Amino acid sequence: MGVRIFGQLIRHTSLSMASSTTLDAILSLSKRKGFVYQSSEIYGGLNGCWDFGPLGVELLRNIKDSWWKAMTYRTDIVGIDSSILMHPRVWEASGHLQQFSDPMIDNKTSKSRHRADNLIEEYIHRLRAKNKTADAERVESQLAAAQNNDDLHRIIVDNAIPDPVSGTTDWTEVRNFNLMFETHVGPVADAANVVYLRPETAQGIFVNFKNVMDAARMKPPFGIAQIGKSFRNEINTKNFLFRTREFEQMEMQFFVKPGSEGEWFDYWRQARWDWFVNNLGIKADHLHRKPHEKLAHYAAAAEDIEYLFPFGWGEVEGIHSRTDFDLARHQEFSGKKLEYVDTVTKDRYTPYVIETAVGATRTFMALLCDAYAEEEVPTGDGGSETRAVMRFAPSLAPVTAAVLPLVNKDGMPEAAQAIMRNLQRSFRVDYDTSGAIGRRYRRQDEVGTPFCITIDGETLSDSTVTLRDRDTMQQIRVHTDALSGEIRRRLEA
Ligand code: GAP
């Protein structure tokens, strides 16, 4: 969840604030092609909330499926799906009620609200952009030395950091702002009925530890995995899907015998890195590991995996060695034993936990950024043109194959539809008849469809089609009987 410094939780960020044409290109493609829309757009949108369109929902599902398979297609991890609303004591035990806050400051003139540390970071970035390196370094060291909200306030006031909205330095004090959304169960909205939208999925796993261990007959080392929505009332939402108020997480808690946590921490930091590179196909030089310098009081070790977004490095996943902090706290607050007892050796202990916590929606954004490319390609007439292409790993692409009859007559549509119906038994398939074939290829490239199948005159005489590869643009002829097998072979390659 982050690192506890000066009595509150400050979440890590190492984002630089540079804007980028790539992000603009991705945002516009996202909307145009149906990956992501602003939530409630026709009413002007709702800040920090996004909707996934027809292609986006497929890509998101494929990311979640890939994670679910990597995590639960093994004998030592099982899954759960816990409810979003939980007993409020859960959040007392976890520490969220007291500590899950960001330092907030208001500008009295514009009434705009900012995360105090972000305001300072953005100021440092502006100093650097103006080549005021010495000033930037001075403010940076002030920020690194800040111990409490008063220190943050002093940095803002002493440096006369202006409000980005009004330009004034008319600031309030810095106060803590709890990020949990509050609501009420039942018809009466009073303090006795308060519940919270969960800010992480992990607590649903901890409170079910005993249920799952007993029912699934698991014994440490074993893990529990969960995918689901989480909610945080972020002060500033920015950078598209990077920091939103409603998002999806994929978390796994791995319960181990105390003493073995170091070895399991190393195992999971490597396994999670490998998932990004091997399963998602993200370029390894766009990822880096960031060990935490300041550890939470309960953490033995922690490391983030960061992705190089168009605006700078940003965390996509945290791997944390959390000792027995969470289970011990839930034992204390619930009065229920959350221990493992070995029936043979009578060994009894509260397991230690290695947590892997990754954002599904943030990973979705990393994947969009990583896959997006613009390149010069030759045209049939000896010239060249620019194509936008999404180089998703074929198994993650929202649409696996597009079936394209060369002309919309002469028996080709009928042959194409028969081929499409056959492929649809195994794959998501698009069917497109409109425009020249080159334009149709470009349309499919833009949304990352790895295979285009063209039905032409030859198809009617010898039952072969052309199979075009998105990345190499090479075309080969394949018999229709072999088409499914060839696509499957390429998906698994
Ligand atoms: N249980 C630990 C935990 O929740 P976290 O670092 O706060 O740790 C894990 O969150 C991941 O969830 C992050 O690495 C990020 O990918 C995602 N995440 C967190 N806050 C988010 C937000 N406001 N918007 C989108 N994704 C977020």
Short mmCIF file of C-alpha atoms and ligand atoms in Angstrom, two decimals:
data_model
loop_
_atom_site.label_atom_id
_atom_site.label_comp_id
_atom_site.label_asym_id
_atom_site.label_seq_id
_atom_site.Cartn_x
_atom_site.Cartn_y
_atom_site.Cartn_z
CA MET A 1 0.00 0.00 0.00
CA GLY A 2 2.94 2.30 0.43
CA VAL A 3 5.41 3.40 3.02
CA ARG A 4 4.73 4.86 6.41
CA ILE A 5 6.63 8.04 6.97
CA PHE A 6 5.90 10.66 9.58
CA GLY A 7 2.90 8.72 10.88
CA GLN A 8 0.94 8.50 7.67
CA LEU A 9 1.07 6.46 4.56
CA ILE A 10 2.74 8.14 1.65
CA ARG A 11 2.39 6.20 -1.54
CA HIS A 12 5.42 5.94 -3.79
CA THR A 13 5.66 7.89 -6.95
CA SER A 14 8.60 8.60 -9.13
CA LEU A 15 6.61 10.06 -11.96
CA SER A 16 8.07 12.87 -13.88
CA MET A 17 5.43 15.23 -15.17
CA ALA A 18 6.54 15.54 -18.76
CA SER A 19 3.61 15.48 -21.16
CA SER A 20 3.94 13.40 -24.26
CA THR A 21 2.49 13.20 -27.71
CA THR A 22 2.41 9.42 -27.33
CA LEU A 23 -0.01 9.66 -24.44
CA ASP A 24 -2.18 12.02 -26.49
CA ALA A 25 -2.06 9.60 -29.43
CA ILE A 26 -3.02 6.69 -27.16
CA LEU A 27 -5.84 8.64 -25.54
CA SER A 28 -7.32 9.59 -28.88
CA LEU A 29 -6.94 6.08 -30.32
CA SER A 30 -8.50 4.65 -27.15
CA LYS A 31 -11.64 6.66 -27.61
CA ARG A 32 -11.83 6.42 -31.40
CA LYS A 33 -11.42 2.64 -31.46
CA GLY A 34 -13.42 1.78 -28.34
CA PHE A 35 -10.76 0.86 -25.81
CA VAL A 36 -11.56 3.41 -23.10
CA TYR A 37 -14.08 6.25 -22.68
CA GLN A 38 -14.47 8.86 -19.99
CA SER A 39 -17.09 7.74 -17.47
CA SER A 40 -20.51 9.41 -17.97
CA GLU A 41 -19.03 11.37 -20.86
CA ILE A 42 -22.36 12.75 -22.09
CA TYR A 43 -22.72 14.51 -18.72
CA GLY A 44 -19.23 15.99 -18.89
CA GLY A 45 -17.44 13.02 -17.37
CA LEU A 46 -16.64 11.99 -13.80
CA ASN A 47 -13.08 12.69 -12.75
CA GLY A 48 -10.95 9.61 -12.04
CA CYS A 49 -13.40 7.13 -13.53
CA TRP A 50 -13.22 5.46 -16.95
CA ASP A 51 -15.31 2.99 -18.94
CA PHE A 52 -13.89 0.16 -21.01
CA GLY A 53 -15.35 -0.13 -24.51
CA PRO A 54 -15.75 -3.19 -26.73
CA LEU A 55 -12.03 -3.62 -27.44
CA GLY A 56 -10.88 -2.42 -24.01
CA VAL A 57 -13.00 -4.93 -22.15
CA GLU A 58 -11.47 -7.77 -24.17
CA LEU A 59 -7.92 -6.58 -23.57
CA LEU A 60 -8.57 -6.14 -19.84
CA ARG A 61 -10.10 -9.62 -19.61
CA ASN A 62 -7.11 -11.10 -21.42
CA ILE A 63 -4.70 -9.41 -18.97
CA LYS A 64 -6.71 -10.70 -16.01
CA ASP A 65 -6.91 -14.21 -17.53
CA SER A 66 -3.17 -14.23 -18.07
CA TRP A 67 -2.57 -13.25 -14.42
CA TRP A 68 -5.19 -15.72 -13.13
CA LYS A 69 -3.60 -18.57 -15.09
CA ALA A 70 -0.07 -17.64 -13.98
CA MET A 71 -1.25 -17.53 -10.37
CA THR A 72 -3.78 -20.32 -9.99
CA TYR A 73 -2.84 -22.95 -12.58
CA ARG A 74 -0.55 -24.44 -9.92
CA THR A 75 -1.26 -26.53 -6.85
CA ASP A 76 -0.09 -24.07 -4.17
CA ILE A 77 -2.40 -21.09 -4.98
CA VAL A 78 -6.19 -20.93 -4.96
CA GLY A 79 -8.50 -18.04 -5.81
CA ILE A 80 -11.35 -16.24 -4.07
CA ASP A 81 -13.75 -13.42 -4.88
CA SER A 82 -14.62 -11.49 -1.72
CA SER A 83 -17.16 -8.70 -1.35
CA ILE A 84 -16.29 -5.04 -1.84
CA LEU A 85 -18.09 -3.97 1.34
CA MET A 86 -16.58 -5.47 4.48
CA HIS A 87 -17.03 -5.15 8.22
CA PRO A 88 -15.66 -1.73 9.24
CA ARG A 89 -13.41 -3.35 11.87
CA VAL A 90 -11.40 -4.81 8.97
CA TRP A 91 -10.14 -1.33 8.17
CA GLU A 92 -9.31 -0.58 11.79
CA ALA A 93 -7.25 -3.75 11.99
CA SER A 94 -5.51 -3.12 8.67
CA GLY A 95 -4.58 0.42 9.69
CA HIS A 96 -6.42 2.05 6.78
CA LEU A 97 -8.85 3.94 8.97
CA GLN A 98 -6.06 5.68 10.88
CA GLN A 99 -3.33 5.89 8.29
CA PHE A 100 -4.51 5.56 4.70
CA SER A 101 -4.25 9.23 3.98
CA ASP A 102 -2.46 11.69 1.77
CA PRO A 103 -1.25 15.17 2.81
CA MET A 104 -3.67 17.65 1.29
CA ILE A 105 -3.45 21.42 0.84
CA ASP A 106 -6.09 23.86 -0.44
CA ASN A 107 -5.60 27.11 -2.27
CA LYS A 108 -7.91 29.71 -0.70
CA THR A 109 -8.32 31.73 -3.89
CA SER A 110 -9.07 29.01 -6.43
CA LYS A 111 -10.43 26.49 -3.87
CA SER A 112 -8.38 23.86 -5.71
CA ARG A 113 -7.07 20.93 -3.68
CA HIS A 114 -3.68 19.30 -4.15
CA ARG A 115 -1.55 16.54 -2.71
CA ALA A 116 1.11 18.60 -0.97
CA ASP A 117 3.99 16.29 -1.95
CA ASN A 118 2.83 16.23 -5.59
CA LEU A 119 2.62 20.03 -5.64
CA ILE A 120 6.26 20.19 -4.55
CA GLU A 121 7.33 17.47 -7.01
CA GLU A 122 5.67 19.33 -9.89
CA TYR A 123 7.42 22.52 -8.81
CA ILE A 124 10.78 20.69 -8.82
CA HIS A 125 9.99 19.43 -12.29
CA ARG A 126 9.23 22.97 -13.50
CA LEU A 127 12.53 24.21 -12.02
CA ARG A 128 14.37 21.48 -13.90
CA ALA A 129 12.54 22.32 -17.12
CA LYS A 130 13.84 25.90 -16.71
CA ASN A 131 17.38 24.56 -16.08
CA LYS A 132 17.33 25.87 -12.49
CA THR A 133 19.15 22.75 -11.37
CA ALA A 134 20.56 24.10 -8.09
CA ASP A 135 17.11 25.31 -6.98
CA ALA A 136 15.53 21.99 -8.00
CA GLU A 137 18.11 20.05 -5.98
CA ARG A 138 17.64 22.29 -2.95
CA VAL A 139 13.84 21.76 -2.91
CA GLU A 140 14.33 18.06 -3.60
CA SER A 141 16.51 17.67 -0.52
CA GLN A 142 13.96 19.63 1.55
CA LEU A 143 11.26 17.20 0.38
CA ALA A 144 13.42 14.16 1.16
CA ALA A 145 14.01 15.50 4.69
CA ALA A 146 10.33 16.33 5.37
CA GLN A 147 9.16 14.62 8.54
CA ASN A 148 5.58 15.82 8.86
CA ASN A 149 2.83 17.94 7.33
CA ASP A 150 4.29 21.11 8.86
CA ASP A 151 7.54 20.47 6.97
CA LEU A 152 5.62 20.09 3.70
CA HIS A 153 3.75 23.31 4.42
CA ARG A 154 7.01 25.14 5.15
CA ILE A 155 8.53 24.00 1.82
CA ILE A 156 5.48 25.29 -0.08
CA VAL A 157 5.43 28.64 1.74
CA ASP A 158 9.20 29.26 1.87
CA ASN A 159 9.58 28.59 -1.84
CA ALA A 160 6.41 30.57 -2.67
CA ILE A 161 5.14 27.65 -4.74
CA PRO A 162 2.15 29.04 -6.67
CA ASP A 163 -1.21 27.35 -7.17
CA PRO A 164 -1.27 25.99 -10.76
CA VAL A 165 -4.88 27.24 -11.07
CA SER A 166 -4.87 30.78 -9.57
CA GLY A 167 -1.13 31.47 -9.51
CA THR A 168 -1.44 32.69 -5.90
CA THR A 169 0.38 31.45 -2.80
CA ASP A 170 -2.66 31.75 -0.59
CA TRP A 171 -2.45 28.28 1.03
CA THR A 172 -4.19 26.53 3.93
CA GLU A 173 -2.32 24.28 6.35
CA VAL A 174 -1.46 20.75 5.17
CA ARG A 175 -3.94 18.21 6.52
CA ASN A 176 -4.38 14.45 6.24
CA PHE A 177 -7.11 13.29 3.91
CA ASN A 178 -8.35 9.70 4.22
CA LEU A 179 -8.67 8.07 0.84
CA MET A 180 -11.42 5.59 1.67
CA PHE A 181 -14.88 6.20 0.24
CA GLU A 182 -17.48 6.05 2.97
CA THR A 183 -21.09 4.95 2.64
CA HIS A 184 -23.82 3.45 4.84
CA VAL A 185 -25.54 0.09 4.93
CA GLY A 186 -29.31 0.05 5.42
CA PRO A 187 -31.80 2.90 5.33
CA VAL A 188 -30.35 5.04 8.13
CA ALA A 189 -27.25 7.06 7.35
CA ASP A 190 -25.67 7.36 10.78
CA ALA A 191 -22.26 6.62 12.26
CA ALA A 192 -23.31 3.13 13.38
CA ASN A 193 -23.90 2.06 9.78
CA VAL A 194 -20.72 3.31 8.17
CA VAL A 195 -18.96 1.01 5.72
CA TYR A 196 -16.17 1.66 3.24
CA LEU A 197 -15.58 0.76 -0.38
CA ARG A 198 -12.46 -1.39 -0.13
CA PRO A 199 -9.25 0.48 -1.03
CA GLU A 200 -7.47 -2.83 -1.76
CA THR A 201 -8.50 -6.43 -2.39
CA ALA A 202 -5.85 -7.83 -0.02
CA GLN A 203 -7.93 -7.56 3.17
CA GLY A 204 -10.60 -9.85 1.69
CA ILE A 205 -7.86 -12.46 1.44
CA PHE A 206 -6.56 -12.03 5.00
CA VAL A 207 -9.98 -12.32 6.61
CA ASN A 208 -10.65 -15.51 4.61
CA PHE A 209 -7.25 -17.06 5.38
CA LYS A 210 -8.62 -19.68 7.79
CA ASN A 211 -11.71 -20.49 5.71
CA VAL A 212 -9.63 -21.13 2.62
CA MET A 213 -6.83 -23.03 4.38
CA ASP A 214 -9.35 -25.40 5.97
CA ALA A 215 -11.68 -25.88 2.99
CA ALA A 216 -8.99 -26.25 0.33
CA ARG A 217 -6.73 -28.27 2.69
CA MET A 218 -3.79 -25.97 2.05
CA LYS A 219 -0.71 -25.70 4.21
CA PRO A 220 2.08 -23.13 4.06
CA PRO A 221 3.66 -22.30 1.75
CA PHE A 222 0.43 -21.53 -0.11
CA GLY A 223 -1.24 -18.50 -1.65
CA ILE A 224 -4.68 -16.96 -2.16
CA ALA A 225 -5.31 -14.87 -5.27
CA GLN A 226 -8.04 -12.37 -6.00
CA ILE A 227 -8.99 -9.97 -8.80
CA GLY A 228 -11.43 -7.17 -8.14
CA LYS A 229 -12.35 -3.52 -7.99
CA SER A 230 -10.82 -1.18 -5.44
CA PHE A 231 -11.68 2.44 -4.72
CA ARG A 232 -9.57 5.34 -3.49
CA ASN A 233 -10.70 8.91 -3.23
CA GLU A 234 -7.48 10.17 -4.78
CA ILE A 235 -6.92 13.92 -4.31
CA ASN A 236 -5.48 14.32 -7.77
CA THR A 237 -6.28 11.90 -10.54
CA LYS A 238 -4.10 12.21 -13.56
CA ASN A 239 -2.43 10.53 -16.48
CA PHE A 240 -5.40 8.62 -17.86
CA LEU A 241 -5.71 5.22 -16.14
CA PHE A 242 -2.60 5.61 -14.01
CA ARG A 243 -4.25 7.08 -10.93
CA THR A 244 -8.02 6.69 -10.86
CA ARG A 245 -10.63 6.60 -8.12
CA GLU A 246 -12.09 3.26 -9.23
CA PHE A 247 -9.67 0.65 -10.51
CA GLU A 248 -9.03 -3.06 -10.59
CA GLN A 249 -6.35 -4.92 -8.68
CA MET A 250 -4.91 -8.43 -8.95
CA GLU A 251 -3.45 -9.39 -5.60
CA MET A 252 -1.98 -12.56 -4.16
CA GLN A 253 -0.98 -13.21 -0.56
CA PHE A 254 1.48 -16.06 -0.13
CA PHE A 255 1.55 -17.53 3.40
CA VAL A 256 4.87 -19.00 4.49
CA LYS A 257 6.58 -20.41 7.56
CA PRO A 258 8.43 -17.63 9.46
CA GLY A 259 12.08 -17.82 8.51
CA SER A 260 11.42 -18.72 4.86
CA GLU A 261 10.10 -15.27 3.86
CA GLY A 262 13.44 -14.11 2.37
CA GLU A 263 13.60 -16.98 -0.05
CA TRP A 264 9.93 -16.58 -1.06
CA PHE A 265 10.31 -12.81 -1.49
CA ASP A 266 13.13 -13.46 -3.99
CA TYR A 267 11.04 -16.10 -5.73
CA TRP A 268 8.05 -13.77 -6.20
CA ARG A 269 10.03 -10.73 -7.27
CA GLN A 270 11.50 -12.80 -10.07
CA ALA A 271 8.23 -14.58 -10.96
CA ARG A 272 6.35 -11.30 -11.22
CA TRP A 273 9.05 -9.68 -13.37
CA ASP A 274 8.95 -12.72 -15.67
CA TRP A 275 5.16 -12.38 -16.04
CA PHE A 276 5.46 -8.85 -17.39
CA VAL A 277 8.19 -9.81 -19.85
CA ASN A 278 7.19 -13.34 -20.91
CA ASN A 279 3.40 -13.38 -20.55
CA LEU A 280 2.53 -9.78 -21.37
CA GLY A 281 5.43 -9.26 -23.78
CA ILE A 282 6.40 -5.91 -22.21
CA LYS A 283 9.89 -4.79 -23.25
CA ALA A 284 12.33 -5.51 -20.42
CA ASP A 285 14.09 -2.17 -20.91
CA HIS A 286 10.77 -0.42 -20.23
CA LEU A 287 10.64 -2.03 -16.78
CA HIS A 288 12.77 -1.60 -13.74
CA ARG A 289 12.88 -2.74 -10.15
CA LYS A 290 12.70 -0.15 -7.42
CA PRO A 291 13.51 -1.46 -3.94
CA HIS A 292 11.86 0.63 -1.20
CA GLU A 293 14.33 2.70 0.76
CA LYS A 294 11.90 3.52 3.56
CA LEU A 295 10.09 0.41 4.74
CA ALA A 296 6.71 0.29 6.43
CA HIS A 297 7.14 -0.60 10.11
CA TYR A 298 5.79 -4.12 9.51
CA ALA A 299 7.67 -4.80 6.26
CA ALA A 300 10.84 -6.85 6.02
CA ALA A 301 11.44 -6.00 2.35
CA ALA A 302 9.55 -4.34 -0.49
CA GLU A 303 10.16 -3.73 -4.16
CA ASP A 304 8.13 -2.13 -6.92
CA ILE A 305 8.14 -3.02 -10.57
CA GLU A 306 7.96 0.25 -12.51
CA TYR A 307 7.05 0.83 -16.14
CA LEU A 308 8.41 3.63 -18.28
CA PHE A 309 5.16 5.48 -19.09
CA PRO A 310 5.28 8.38 -21.58
CA PHE A 311 5.33 10.71 -18.54
CA GLY A 312 8.08 8.86 -16.67
CA TRP A 313 8.60 5.80 -14.45
CA GLY A 314 5.56 4.72 -12.47
CA GLU A 315 4.79 1.73 -10.25
CA VAL A 316 2.70 -1.05 -11.76
CA GLU A 317 3.24 -3.69 -9.08
CA GLY A 318 4.46 -3.91 -5.51
CA ILE A 319 5.98 -7.06 -3.98
CA HIS A 320 6.05 -6.84 -0.21
CA SER A 321 7.33 -9.07 2.55
CA ARG A 322 4.76 -8.19 5.24
CA THR A 323 5.76 -10.42 8.18
CA ASP A 324 2.74 -11.61 10.22
CA PHE A 325 1.47 -8.03 10.57
CA ASP A 326 -1.91 -8.49 8.85
CA LEU A 327 -2.88 -11.88 10.28
CA ALA A 328 -1.72 -10.85 13.77
CA ARG A 329 -3.77 -7.64 13.61
CA HIS A 330 -6.89 -9.51 12.46
CA GLN A 331 -6.37 -12.04 15.28
CA GLU A 332 -6.16 -9.17 17.74
CA PHE A 333 -9.21 -7.31 16.42
CA SER A 334 -11.46 -10.33 15.73
CA GLY A 335 -10.39 -12.50 18.65
CA LYS A 336 -10.20 -15.46 16.21
CA LYS A 337 -7.07 -17.60 15.88
CA LEU A 338 -5.49 -17.25 12.45
CA GLU A 339 -2.72 -19.79 12.81
CA TYR A 340 -1.47 -22.83 11.00
CA VAL A 341 -1.22 -25.96 13.12
CA ASP A 342 0.68 -28.92 11.74
CA THR A 343 -1.35 -31.97 12.78
CA VAL A 344 1.70 -34.27 12.72
CA THR A 345 4.45 -32.17 14.30
CA LYS A 346 2.04 -29.99 16.33
CA ASP A 347 4.07 -27.07 15.04
CA ARG A 348 1.93 -23.90 15.41
CA TYR A 349 2.58 -20.45 13.98
CA THR A 350 1.03 -17.35 12.42
CA PRO A 351 2.32 -17.42 8.83
CA TYR A 352 4.35 -14.62 7.33
CA VAL A 353 3.08 -13.12 4.09
CA ILE A 354 4.63 -12.22 0.77
CA GLU A 355 2.21 -10.00 -1.13
CA THR A 356 2.16 -9.39 -4.88
CA ALA A 357 -0.14 -6.46 -5.75
CA VAL A 358 -0.61 -5.31 -9.33
CA GLY A 359 -3.16 -2.95 -10.88
CA ALA A 360 -5.07 -4.57 -13.76
CA THR A 361 -6.16 -1.21 -15.14
CA ARG A 362 -2.72 0.34 -14.67
CA THR A 363 -1.16 -2.69 -16.41
CA PHE A 364 -3.71 -2.19 -19.21
CA MET A 365 -2.36 1.33 -19.65
CA ALA A 366 1.25 0.10 -19.59
CA LEU A 367 0.35 -2.44 -22.27
CA LEU A 368 -1.31 0.20 -24.48
CA CYS A 369 1.82 2.38 -24.20
CA ASP A 370 4.18 -0.50 -24.83
CA ALA A 371 2.29 -1.89 -27.80
CA TYR A 372 1.74 1.41 -29.60
CA ALA A 373 4.01 2.12 -32.56
CA GLU A 374 4.01 4.36 -35.59
CA GLU A 375 6.16 3.20 -38.47
CA GLU A 376 6.87 3.78 -42.14
CA VAL A 377 5.75 0.88 -44.30
CA PRO A 378 5.96 0.37 -48.07
CA THR A 379 2.83 0.81 -50.18
CA GLY A 380 2.02 -1.32 -53.21
CA ASP A 381 3.01 1.47 -55.65
CA GLY A 382 6.63 1.69 -54.46
CA GLY A 383 6.02 4.56 -52.01
CA SER A 384 5.61 4.45 -48.25
CA GLU A 385 3.09 5.50 -45.63
CA THR A 386 2.87 5.74 -41.84
CA ARG A 387 0.93 3.05 -40.06
CA ALA A 388 -0.14 3.04 -36.42
CA VAL A 389 0.06 -0.46 -35.01
CA MET A 390 -0.66 -1.99 -31.63
CA ARG A 391 1.88 -4.78 -31.18
CA PHE A 392 0.01 -6.69 -28.48
CA ALA A 393 1.23 -10.20 -27.76
CA PRO A 394 -1.13 -12.17 -30.06
CA SER A 395 -2.72 -14.06 -27.15
CA LEU A 396 -3.70 -10.75 -25.47
CA ALA A 397 -5.05 -8.92 -28.53
CA PRO A 398 -8.75 -7.97 -28.20
CA VAL A 399 -9.49 -9.53 -31.61
CA THR A 400 -7.44 -12.52 -32.73
CA ALA A 401 -8.31 -12.60 -36.42
CA ALA A 402 -10.13 -10.52 -39.02
CA VAL A 403 -11.85 -12.20 -41.94
CA LEU A 404 -11.82 -10.01 -45.05
CA PRO A 405 -13.51 -10.97 -48.34
CA LEU A 406 -11.53 -9.23 -51.10
CA VAL A 407 -14.75 -8.09 -52.80
CA ASN A 408 -18.29 -8.17 -51.49
CA LYS A 409 -19.63 -10.34 -54.33
CA ASP A 410 -18.86 -13.38 -56.50
CA GLY A 411 -19.46 -15.85 -53.68
CA MET A 412 -16.65 -14.42 -51.54
CA PRO A 413 -18.85 -13.13 -48.67
CA GLU A 414 -20.49 -16.56 -48.34
CA ALA A 415 -17.10 -18.33 -48.27
CA ALA A 416 -15.75 -15.73 -45.80
CA GLN A 417 -18.70 -16.11 -43.44
CA ALA A 418 -18.33 -19.89 -43.37
CA ILE A 419 -14.65 -19.44 -42.44
CA MET A 420 -15.55 -16.81 -39.83
CA ARG A 421 -18.15 -19.08 -38.18
CA ASN A 422 -15.63 -21.88 -38.00
CA LEU A 423 -12.95 -19.68 -36.42
CA GLN A 424 -15.44 -18.15 -33.97
CA ARG A 425 -15.68 -21.50 -32.22
CA SER A 426 -12.21 -20.83 -30.81
CA PHE A 427 -11.29 -17.17 -31.32
CA ARG A 428 -12.65 -13.63 -31.26
CA VAL A 429 -13.04 -12.77 -34.92
CA ASP A 430 -13.89 -9.53 -36.71
CA TYR A 431 -15.49 -9.38 -40.16
CA ASP A 432 -14.87 -6.38 -42.38
CA THR A 433 -15.98 -5.76 -45.95
CA SER A 434 -15.70 -2.00 -46.23
CA GLY A 435 -12.98 -0.21 -48.20
CA ALA A 436 -9.88 -1.29 -50.08
CA ILE A 437 -8.03 -4.25 -48.63
CA GLY A 438 -5.01 -2.08 -47.67
CA ARG A 439 -7.24 0.21 -45.62
CA ARG A 440 -8.82 -2.76 -43.92
CA TYR A 441 -5.35 -4.09 -42.96
CA ARG A 442 -4.49 -0.67 -41.47
CA ARG A 443 -7.70 -0.64 -39.44
CA GLN A 444 -6.85 -4.03 -37.96
CA ASP A 445 -3.19 -3.03 -37.34
CA GLU A 446 -4.39 -0.01 -35.39
CA VAL A 447 -6.31 -2.16 -32.90
CA GLY A 448 -3.64 -4.85 -32.78
CA THR A 449 -5.37 -7.75 -34.57
CA PRO A 450 -2.48 -10.19 -35.12
CA PHE A 451 -3.95 -12.10 -38.10
CA CYS A 452 -5.88 -11.03 -41.19
CA ILE A 453 -7.44 -13.68 -43.41
CA THR A 454 -8.27 -12.62 -46.93
CA ILE A 455 -10.74 -14.53 -49.06
CA ASP A 456 -10.16 -14.10 -52.80
CA GLY A 457 -10.90 -15.77 -56.14
CA GLU A 458 -8.48 -18.61 -55.41
CA THR A 459 -10.31 -19.46 -52.21
CA LEU A 460 -13.36 -20.46 -54.23
CA SER A 461 -11.35 -22.82 -56.46
CA ASP A 462 -8.77 -24.37 -54.07
CA SER A 463 -10.01 -23.54 -50.53
CA THR A 464 -6.90 -21.56 -49.61
CA VAL A 465 -6.80 -18.08 -48.05
CA THR A 466 -4.03 -15.57 -47.38
CA LEU A 467 -2.97 -15.30 -43.76
CA ARG A 468 -1.30 -11.96 -43.05
CA ASP A 469 0.88 -11.36 -40.01
CA ARG A 470 0.39 -7.95 -38.34
CA ASP A 471 4.03 -7.40 -37.39
CA THR A 472 5.93 -8.71 -40.41
CA MET A 473 3.05 -8.00 -42.83
CA GLN A 474 4.06 -11.24 -44.56
CA GLN A 475 1.32 -13.21 -46.24
CA ILE A 476 1.21 -16.95 -46.80
CA ARG A 477 -1.46 -19.15 -48.33
CA VAL A 478 -3.08 -21.60 -45.97
CA HIS A 479 -5.72 -24.26 -46.64
CA THR A 480 -8.95 -23.46 -44.79
CA ASP A 481 -8.80 -26.83 -43.02
CA ALA A 482 -5.41 -25.89 -41.53
CA LEU A 483 -6.34 -22.30 -40.59
CA SER A 484 -7.46 -22.84 -36.98
CA GLY A 485 -4.42 -24.99 -36.23
CA GLU A 486 -2.03 -22.45 -37.77
CA ILE A 487 -3.53 -19.58 -35.72
CA ARG A 488 -3.36 -21.65 -32.56
CA ARG A 489 0.26 -22.59 -33.29
CA ARG A 490 1.16 -18.91 -33.71
CA LEU A 491 -0.70 -17.89 -30.54
CA GLU A 492 1.26 -20.41 -28.52
CA ALA A 493 4.64 -19.66 -30.16
N1 GAP B 1 -2.41 -4.41 -1.04
C1 GAP B 1 -1.32 -3.58 -1.39
C2 GAP B 1 -1.70 -2.47 -2.28
O1 GAP B 1 -2.85 -2.20 -2.53
P1 GAP B 1 -0.66 -0.49 -3.65
O2 GAP B 1 0.78 -0.26 -4.04
O3 GAP B 1 -1.37 0.60 -2.96
O4 GAP B 1 -0.61 -1.83 -2.77
C3 GAP B 1 -1.09 -2.00 -5.72
O5 GAP B 1 -1.49 -0.90 -4.92
C4 GAP B 1 -1.24 -1.65 -7.18
O6 GAP B 1 -2.58 -1.22 -7.43
C5 GAP B 1 -0.35 -0.51 -7.64
O7 GAP B 1 0.94 -0.96 -7.98
C6 GAP B 1 -1.12 -0.01 -8.87
O8 GAP B 1 -0.82 -0.81 -9.99
C7 GAP B 1 -2.56 -0.23 -8.46
N2 GAP B 1 -3.15 1.03 -7.97
C8 GAP B 1 -3.06 1.56 -6.73
N3 GAP B 1 -3.73 2.72 -6.66
C9 GAP B 1 -4.24 2.95 -7.88
C10 GAP B 1 -5.04 4.00 -8.45
N4 GAP B 1 -5.47 5.03 -7.73
N5 GAP B 1 -5.38 3.90 -9.77
C11 GAP B 1 -4.99 2.84 -10.52
N6 GAP B 1 -4.25 1.83 -10.02
C12 GAP B 1 -3.88 1.87 -8.73
#
